[in-house]
Tab-separated table of C-alpha atoms in Angstrom:
chain	number	residue	atom	x	y	z
A	1	SER	CA	-14.925	6.771	-22.556
A	2	LEU	CA	-13.310	10.164	-21.989
A	3	LEU	CA	-14.152	11.250	-25.535
A	4	LEU	CA	-17.783	10.172	-25.115
A	5	HIS	CA	-18.085	12.227	-21.922
A	6	GLN	CA	-16.685	15.270	-23.709
A	7	LEU	CA	-19.129	14.809	-26.612
A	8	ASN	CA	-22.072	14.507	-24.212
A	9	ILE	CA	-20.999	17.686	-22.454
A	10	ALA	CA	-20.676	19.494	-25.784
A	11	LYS	CA	-24.140	18.276	-26.807
A	12	LYS	CA	-25.591	19.490	-23.512
A	13	SER	CA	-23.935	22.868	-24.024
A	14	PHE	CA	-25.402	23.174	-27.524
A	15	ASN	CA	-28.906	22.343	-26.295
A	16	GLN	CA	-28.640	24.914	-23.517
A	17	LEU	CA	-27.492	27.511	-26.006
A	18	ASN	CA	-30.511	26.829	-28.261
A	19	ASN	CA	-32.909	26.998	-25.320
A	20	GLY	CA	-31.502	30.305	-24.198
A	21	SER	CA	-30.439	28.915	-20.811
A	22	PHE	CA	-26.700	29.052	-21.539
A	23	THR	CA	-25.796	31.892	-19.190
A	24	LYS	CA	-22.336	32.841	-17.960
A	25	ARG	CA	-23.039	31.136	-14.626
A	26	ASN	CA	-24.159	27.938	-16.345
A	27	PHE	CA	-21.039	28.017	-18.501
A	28	TYR	CA	-18.659	28.038	-15.507
A	29	LYS	CA	-20.732	25.385	-13.723
A	30	LEU	CA	-20.674	23.215	-16.850
A	31	ARG	CA	-16.905	23.591	-17.192
A	32	LEU	CA	-16.433	22.672	-13.510
A	33	ASP	CA	-18.601	19.552	-13.943
A	34	ARG	CA	-16.594	18.576	-16.997
A	35	ASN	CA	-13.275	18.876	-15.147
A	36	LYS	CA	-14.600	16.768	-12.264
A	37	LYS	CA	-15.756	14.048	-14.650
A	38	ILE	CA	-12.420	14.028	-16.484
A	39	LYS	CA	-10.513	13.730	-13.196
A	40	SER	CA	-12.847	10.949	-12.075
A	41	ILE	CA	-12.274	9.028	-15.314
A	42	LEU	CA	-8.496	9.423	-15.100
A	43	TYR	CA	-8.519	8.326	-11.444
A	44	GLN	CA	-10.583	5.244	-12.290
A	45	ASP	CA	-8.191	4.383	-15.125
A	46	GLU	CA	-5.255	4.758	-12.740
A	47	LEU	CA	-6.907	2.448	-10.224
A	48	SER	CA	-7.640	-0.121	-12.935
A	49	VAL	CA	-3.982	-0.099	-14.026
A	50	ASP	CA	-2.746	-0.555	-10.448
A	51	LYS	CA	-5.233	-3.375	-9.862
A	52	PHE	CA	-4.246	-5.061	-13.124
A	53	LEU	CA	-0.549	-4.934	-12.189
A	54	MET	CA	-1.201	-6.182	-8.662
A	55	ASP	CA	-3.366	-9.031	-9.936
A	56	SER	CA	-0.475	-9.923	-12.262
A	57	GLY	CA	1.914	-10.042	-9.294
A	58	ILE	CA	3.777	-6.811	-10.122
A	59	PHE	CA	4.504	-4.501	-7.188
A	60	PHE	CA	6.485	-1.275	-6.898
A	61	CYS	CA	8.888	-0.351	-4.124
A	62	THR	CA	9.886	3.114	-5.272
A	63	GLY	CA	11.064	6.232	-3.492
A	64	GLU	CA	12.176	6.568	0.101
A	65	ILE	CA	11.564	3.482	2.212
A	66	ASN	CA	9.483	4.840	5.074
A	67	ASP	CA	6.441	3.831	7.125
A	68	ASN	CA	3.972	4.789	4.376
A	69	LEU	CA	5.729	2.767	1.690
A	70	CYS	CA	6.210	-0.089	4.160
A	71	ASN	CA	2.505	-0.244	5.069
A	72	LEU	CA	1.446	-0.030	1.416
A	73	THR	CA	3.886	-2.740	0.289
A	74	ILE	CA	2.996	-5.105	3.131
A	75	SER	CA	-0.763	-4.686	2.621
A	76	GLU	CA	-0.440	-5.348	-1.126
A	77	LEU	CA	1.745	-8.415	-0.584
A	78	LEU	CA	-0.635	-9.882	1.997
A	79	TYR	CA	-3.668	-9.181	-0.180
A	80	PHE	CA	-2.004	-10.830	-3.175
A	81	SER	CA	-0.843	-13.876	-1.219
A	82	MET	CA	-4.319	-14.471	0.221
A	83	ASN	CA	-5.960	-14.302	-3.209
A	84	ASP	CA	-3.428	-16.184	-5.323
A	85	SER	CA	-0.448	-17.699	-3.517
A	86	LYS	CA	0.637	-19.756	-6.544
A	87	LYS	CA	1.814	-16.785	-8.618
A	88	ASP	CA	5.284	-15.312	-8.263
A	89	VAL	CA	5.679	-11.848	-6.786
A	90	ASN	CA	7.672	-9.439	-8.976
A	91	MET	CA	8.853	-6.466	-6.936
A	92	LEU	CA	10.370	-3.570	-8.888
A	93	ILE	CA	12.776	-1.562	-6.731
A	94	ASN	CA	13.839	1.998	-7.499
A	95	SER	CA	14.839	3.460	-4.156
A	96	PRO	CA	17.649	5.475	-2.550
A	97	GLY	CA	16.997	3.663	0.744
A	98	GLY	CA	15.463	4.922	3.936
A	99	SER	CA	14.350	3.608	7.309
A	100	ILE	CA	16.030	0.434	8.547
A	101	MET	CA	12.990	-0.737	10.501
A	102	SER	CA	10.620	-0.150	7.566
A	103	GLY	CA	12.929	-2.138	5.309
A	104	MET	CA	13.256	-4.974	7.823
A	105	ALA	CA	9.457	-5.110	8.188
A	106	ILE	CA	9.124	-5.607	4.415
A	107	TYR	CA	11.891	-8.230	4.544
A	108	ASP	CA	10.130	-10.202	7.287
A	109	ILE	CA	6.868	-10.266	5.329
A	110	MET	CA	8.739	-11.367	2.193
A	111	ARG	CA	10.158	-14.286	4.158
A	112	CYS	CA	6.738	-15.301	5.497
A	113	LEU	CA	4.960	-15.538	2.141
A	114	ASN	CA	4.561	-18.982	0.610
A	115	THR	CA	5.504	-17.748	-2.846
A	116	LYS	CA	8.605	-16.874	-4.810
A	117	ILE	CA	9.667	-13.240	-4.455
A	118	ASN	CA	11.428	-11.915	-7.561
A	119	THR	CA	13.208	-8.621	-6.943
A	120	ILE	CA	13.998	-6.400	-9.930
A	121	SER	CA	16.088	-3.247	-9.657
A	122	VAL	CA	15.517	-0.373	-12.057
A	123	GLY	CA	17.146	3.046	-11.865
A	124	LEU	CA	18.737	2.994	-8.408
A	125	ALA	CA	18.828	0.460	-5.605
A	126	ALA	CA	20.818	1.953	-2.745
A	127	SER	CA	21.145	1.313	0.971
A	128	MET	CA	17.981	-0.464	2.154
A	129	GLY	CA	16.856	-0.629	-1.468
A	130	SER	CA	19.872	-2.784	-2.368
A	131	PHE	CA	19.246	-4.887	0.755
A	132	LEU	CA	15.691	-5.714	-0.366
A	133	LEU	CA	17.051	-6.466	-3.829
A	134	ALA	CA	19.594	-8.939	-2.445
A	135	VAL	CA	17.152	-10.813	-0.189
A	136	GLY	CA	14.859	-11.885	-3.010
A	137	SER	CA	14.315	-15.570	-3.697
A	138	PRO	CA	17.440	-17.382	-4.984
A	139	GLY	CA	17.509	-17.274	-8.768
A	140	GLY	CA	14.874	-14.521	-8.821
A	141	ARG	CA	17.010	-11.401	-8.283
A	142	PHE	CA	17.297	-9.290	-11.421
A	143	SER	CA	18.562	-5.909	-12.562
A	144	PHE	CA	18.398	-3.855	-15.702
A	145	PRO	CA	21.786	-3.124	-17.336
A	146	ASN	CA	22.017	0.571	-16.424
A	147	THR	CA	20.847	0.319	-12.821
A	148	ARG	CA	23.197	1.585	-10.120
A	149	ILE	CA	23.408	-0.452	-6.930
A	150	MET	CA	24.978	0.823	-3.711
A	151	ILE	CA	25.648	-0.772	-0.337
A	152	HIS	CA	26.904	0.896	2.828
A	153	GLN	CA	26.610	0.669	6.585
A	154	PRO	CA	23.570	2.082	8.434
A	155	ILE	CA	23.474	5.825	8.980
A	156	GLY	CA	21.822	7.441	11.971
A	157	GLY	CA	21.688	10.810	13.671
A	158	ILE	CA	22.270	10.440	17.397
A	159	GLN	CA	21.725	13.051	20.101
A	160	GLY	CA	20.840	13.223	23.756
A	161	THR	CA	22.624	12.500	27.021
A	162	ALA	CA	25.794	10.416	27.122
A	163	ILE	CA	23.900	7.307	28.267
A	164	GLU	CA	21.247	7.750	25.560
A	165	VAL	CA	23.942	8.171	22.909
A	166	GLU	CA	25.590	4.957	24.122
A	167	ILE	CA	22.260	3.095	23.875
A	168	GLN	CA	21.638	4.397	20.359
A	169	ILE	CA	25.156	3.455	19.258
A	170	LYS	CA	24.632	-0.108	20.492
A	171	GLU	CA	21.323	-0.250	18.614
A	172	LEU	CA	22.961	1.040	15.425
A	173	LEU	CA	25.761	-1.508	15.710
A	174	TYR	CA	23.175	-4.259	16.190
A	175	HIS	CA	21.441	-3.298	12.947
A	176	ARG	CA	24.767	-3.097	11.118
A	177	ASN	CA	25.799	-6.589	12.249
A	178	ASN	CA	22.350	-8.024	11.511
A	179	ILE	CA	22.242	-6.536	7.991
A	180	ASN	CA	25.801	-7.712	7.272
A	181	TYR	CA	24.894	-11.230	8.395
A	182	ILE	CA	21.811	-11.349	6.143
A	183	LEU	CA	23.741	-9.897	3.200
A	184	SER	CA	26.460	-12.492	3.753
A	185	LYS	CA	23.917	-15.309	3.508
A	186	SER	CA	22.238	-13.778	0.454
A	187	THR	CA	25.372	-12.927	-1.538
A	188	GLY	CA	27.732	-15.727	-0.490
A	189	GLN	CA	30.355	-13.191	0.609
A	190	THR	CA	32.104	-13.460	3.964
A	191	ILE	CA	30.982	-11.188	6.773
A	192	SER	CA	34.435	-9.594	6.931
A	193	LYS	CA	34.239	-8.673	3.223
A	194	ILE	CA	30.745	-7.259	3.695
A	195	GLU	CA	32.022	-5.175	6.609
A	196	ASN	CA	34.969	-3.855	4.594
A	197	ASP	CA	32.883	-3.067	1.508
A	198	THR	CA	30.104	-1.331	3.448
A	199	ASP	CA	32.503	0.797	5.483
A	200	ARG	CA	32.007	3.436	2.779
A	201	ASP	CA	29.478	3.865	-0.020
A	202	LYS	CA	30.167	1.131	-2.566
A	203	TYR	CA	28.545	1.746	-5.947
A	204	MET	CA	28.288	-1.078	-8.438
A	205	THR	CA	27.051	-1.617	-11.949
A	206	ALA	CA	24.600	-4.398	-12.684
A	207	TYR	CA	27.495	-6.529	-13.904
A	208	GLU	CA	29.543	-5.933	-10.756
A	209	SER	CA	26.556	-6.636	-8.496
A	210	LYS	CA	26.040	-9.929	-10.347
A	211	GLU	CA	29.647	-10.902	-9.628
A	212	TYR	CA	29.174	-9.794	-6.022
A	213	GLY	CA	26.089	-11.979	-5.577
A	214	ILE	CA	23.482	-9.258	-5.033
A	215	ILE	CA	21.598	-10.246	-8.197
A	216	ASP	CA	21.404	-13.429	-10.244
A	217	GLU	CA	20.673	-12.223	-13.758
A	218	ILE	CA	20.647	-9.040	-15.843
A	219	ILE	CA	17.506	-8.281	-17.851
A	220	GLY	CA	18.332	-7.295	-21.434
A	221	GLU	CA	22.013	-8.007	-20.988
A	222	GLY	CA	23.959	-6.292	-23.736
A	223	CYS	CA	21.745	-3.179	-23.706
A	224	GLY	CA	24.017	-1.476	-21.173
A	225	GLU	CA	27.704	-0.712	-21.048
A	226	ASN	CA	29.826	-3.274	-19.222
A	227	VAL	CA	32.336	-0.751	-17.903
A	228	ASP	CA	35.768	-2.103	-17.095
A	229	LYS	CA	36.069	-1.207	-13.436
A	230	ALA	CA	39.884	-1.279	-13.670
A	231	ASN	CA	39.759	1.873	-15.805
A	232	PHE	CA	37.782	3.708	-13.124
A	233	ALA	CA	39.445	2.311	-10.012
A	234	VAL	CA	39.729	4.780	-7.128
A	235	GLU	CA	42.541	4.333	-4.632
A	236	THR	CA	41.478	3.911	-1.017
A	237	THR	CA	44.710	4.794	0.798
A	238	ARG	CA	46.075	8.277	1.373
A	239	SER	CA	49.541	7.398	0.051
A	240	ALA	CA	48.028	6.326	-3.266
A	241	TYR	CA	46.517	9.716	-3.985
A	242	VAL	CA	48.339	12.411	-5.933
A	243	ASP	CA	50.122	15.129	-3.990
A	244	TRP	CA	48.381	18.105	-5.552
A	245	ILE	CA	51.073	20.551	-4.411
A	246	ASP	CA	53.597	19.001	-6.832
A	247	ILE	CA	51.320	19.285	-9.881
A	248	ARG	CA	52.780	21.479	-12.620
A	249	TYR	CA	50.395	22.824	-15.244
A	250	VAL	CA	51.695	22.843	-18.781
A	251	GLU	CA	50.278	25.429	-21.172
């Protein structure tokens, strides 16, 4: 369709040139009209692709999880469930995380839908992104082999008066305990282990996250490197680290 539009424009240009009406002003106007038509065609193609994917039950949760992404994801899920509630939802997640409340809003809607929610991580699923990955329907949580998955405790910037800081700290601790409880139910790990592992950023490969219980299966298993974590273990106590003062360099 794009090629046909370009041919029609070229034909129109040729006719104007033969009629003597192809002035410099008409040339720029014609080029502007052509660019608008091309953009319109590309935009329509983009919309048709998005509609095709959504009708197939494929949704994207990519980028920072904020209010805009939350509203878009919720509206698409509700629209899909009202039109065809028998199909599975396949949510592809590639996110560094973001707002706790936006992520919890998506989680609540996922729980309310009368359909299976398959979560699929690609690229990076960190923080709230890994949380949404873990809360997918049992047996429907997937990851590609080279995806990185990270869990940690909630992060928040707090300022204000002493009383306001105390209120915000209590709110942050509530979210931490609530997220740890949900992760414990979803992964099968104890709450104490979740608390210990999320005390700092914990990065995992797809294989490690499968052992941990965040995902159920790895898509295309064997296409990625199953790194032996023992070879890359990092000590977590100060006494286990090297005393750099005693290092002697050998030429």
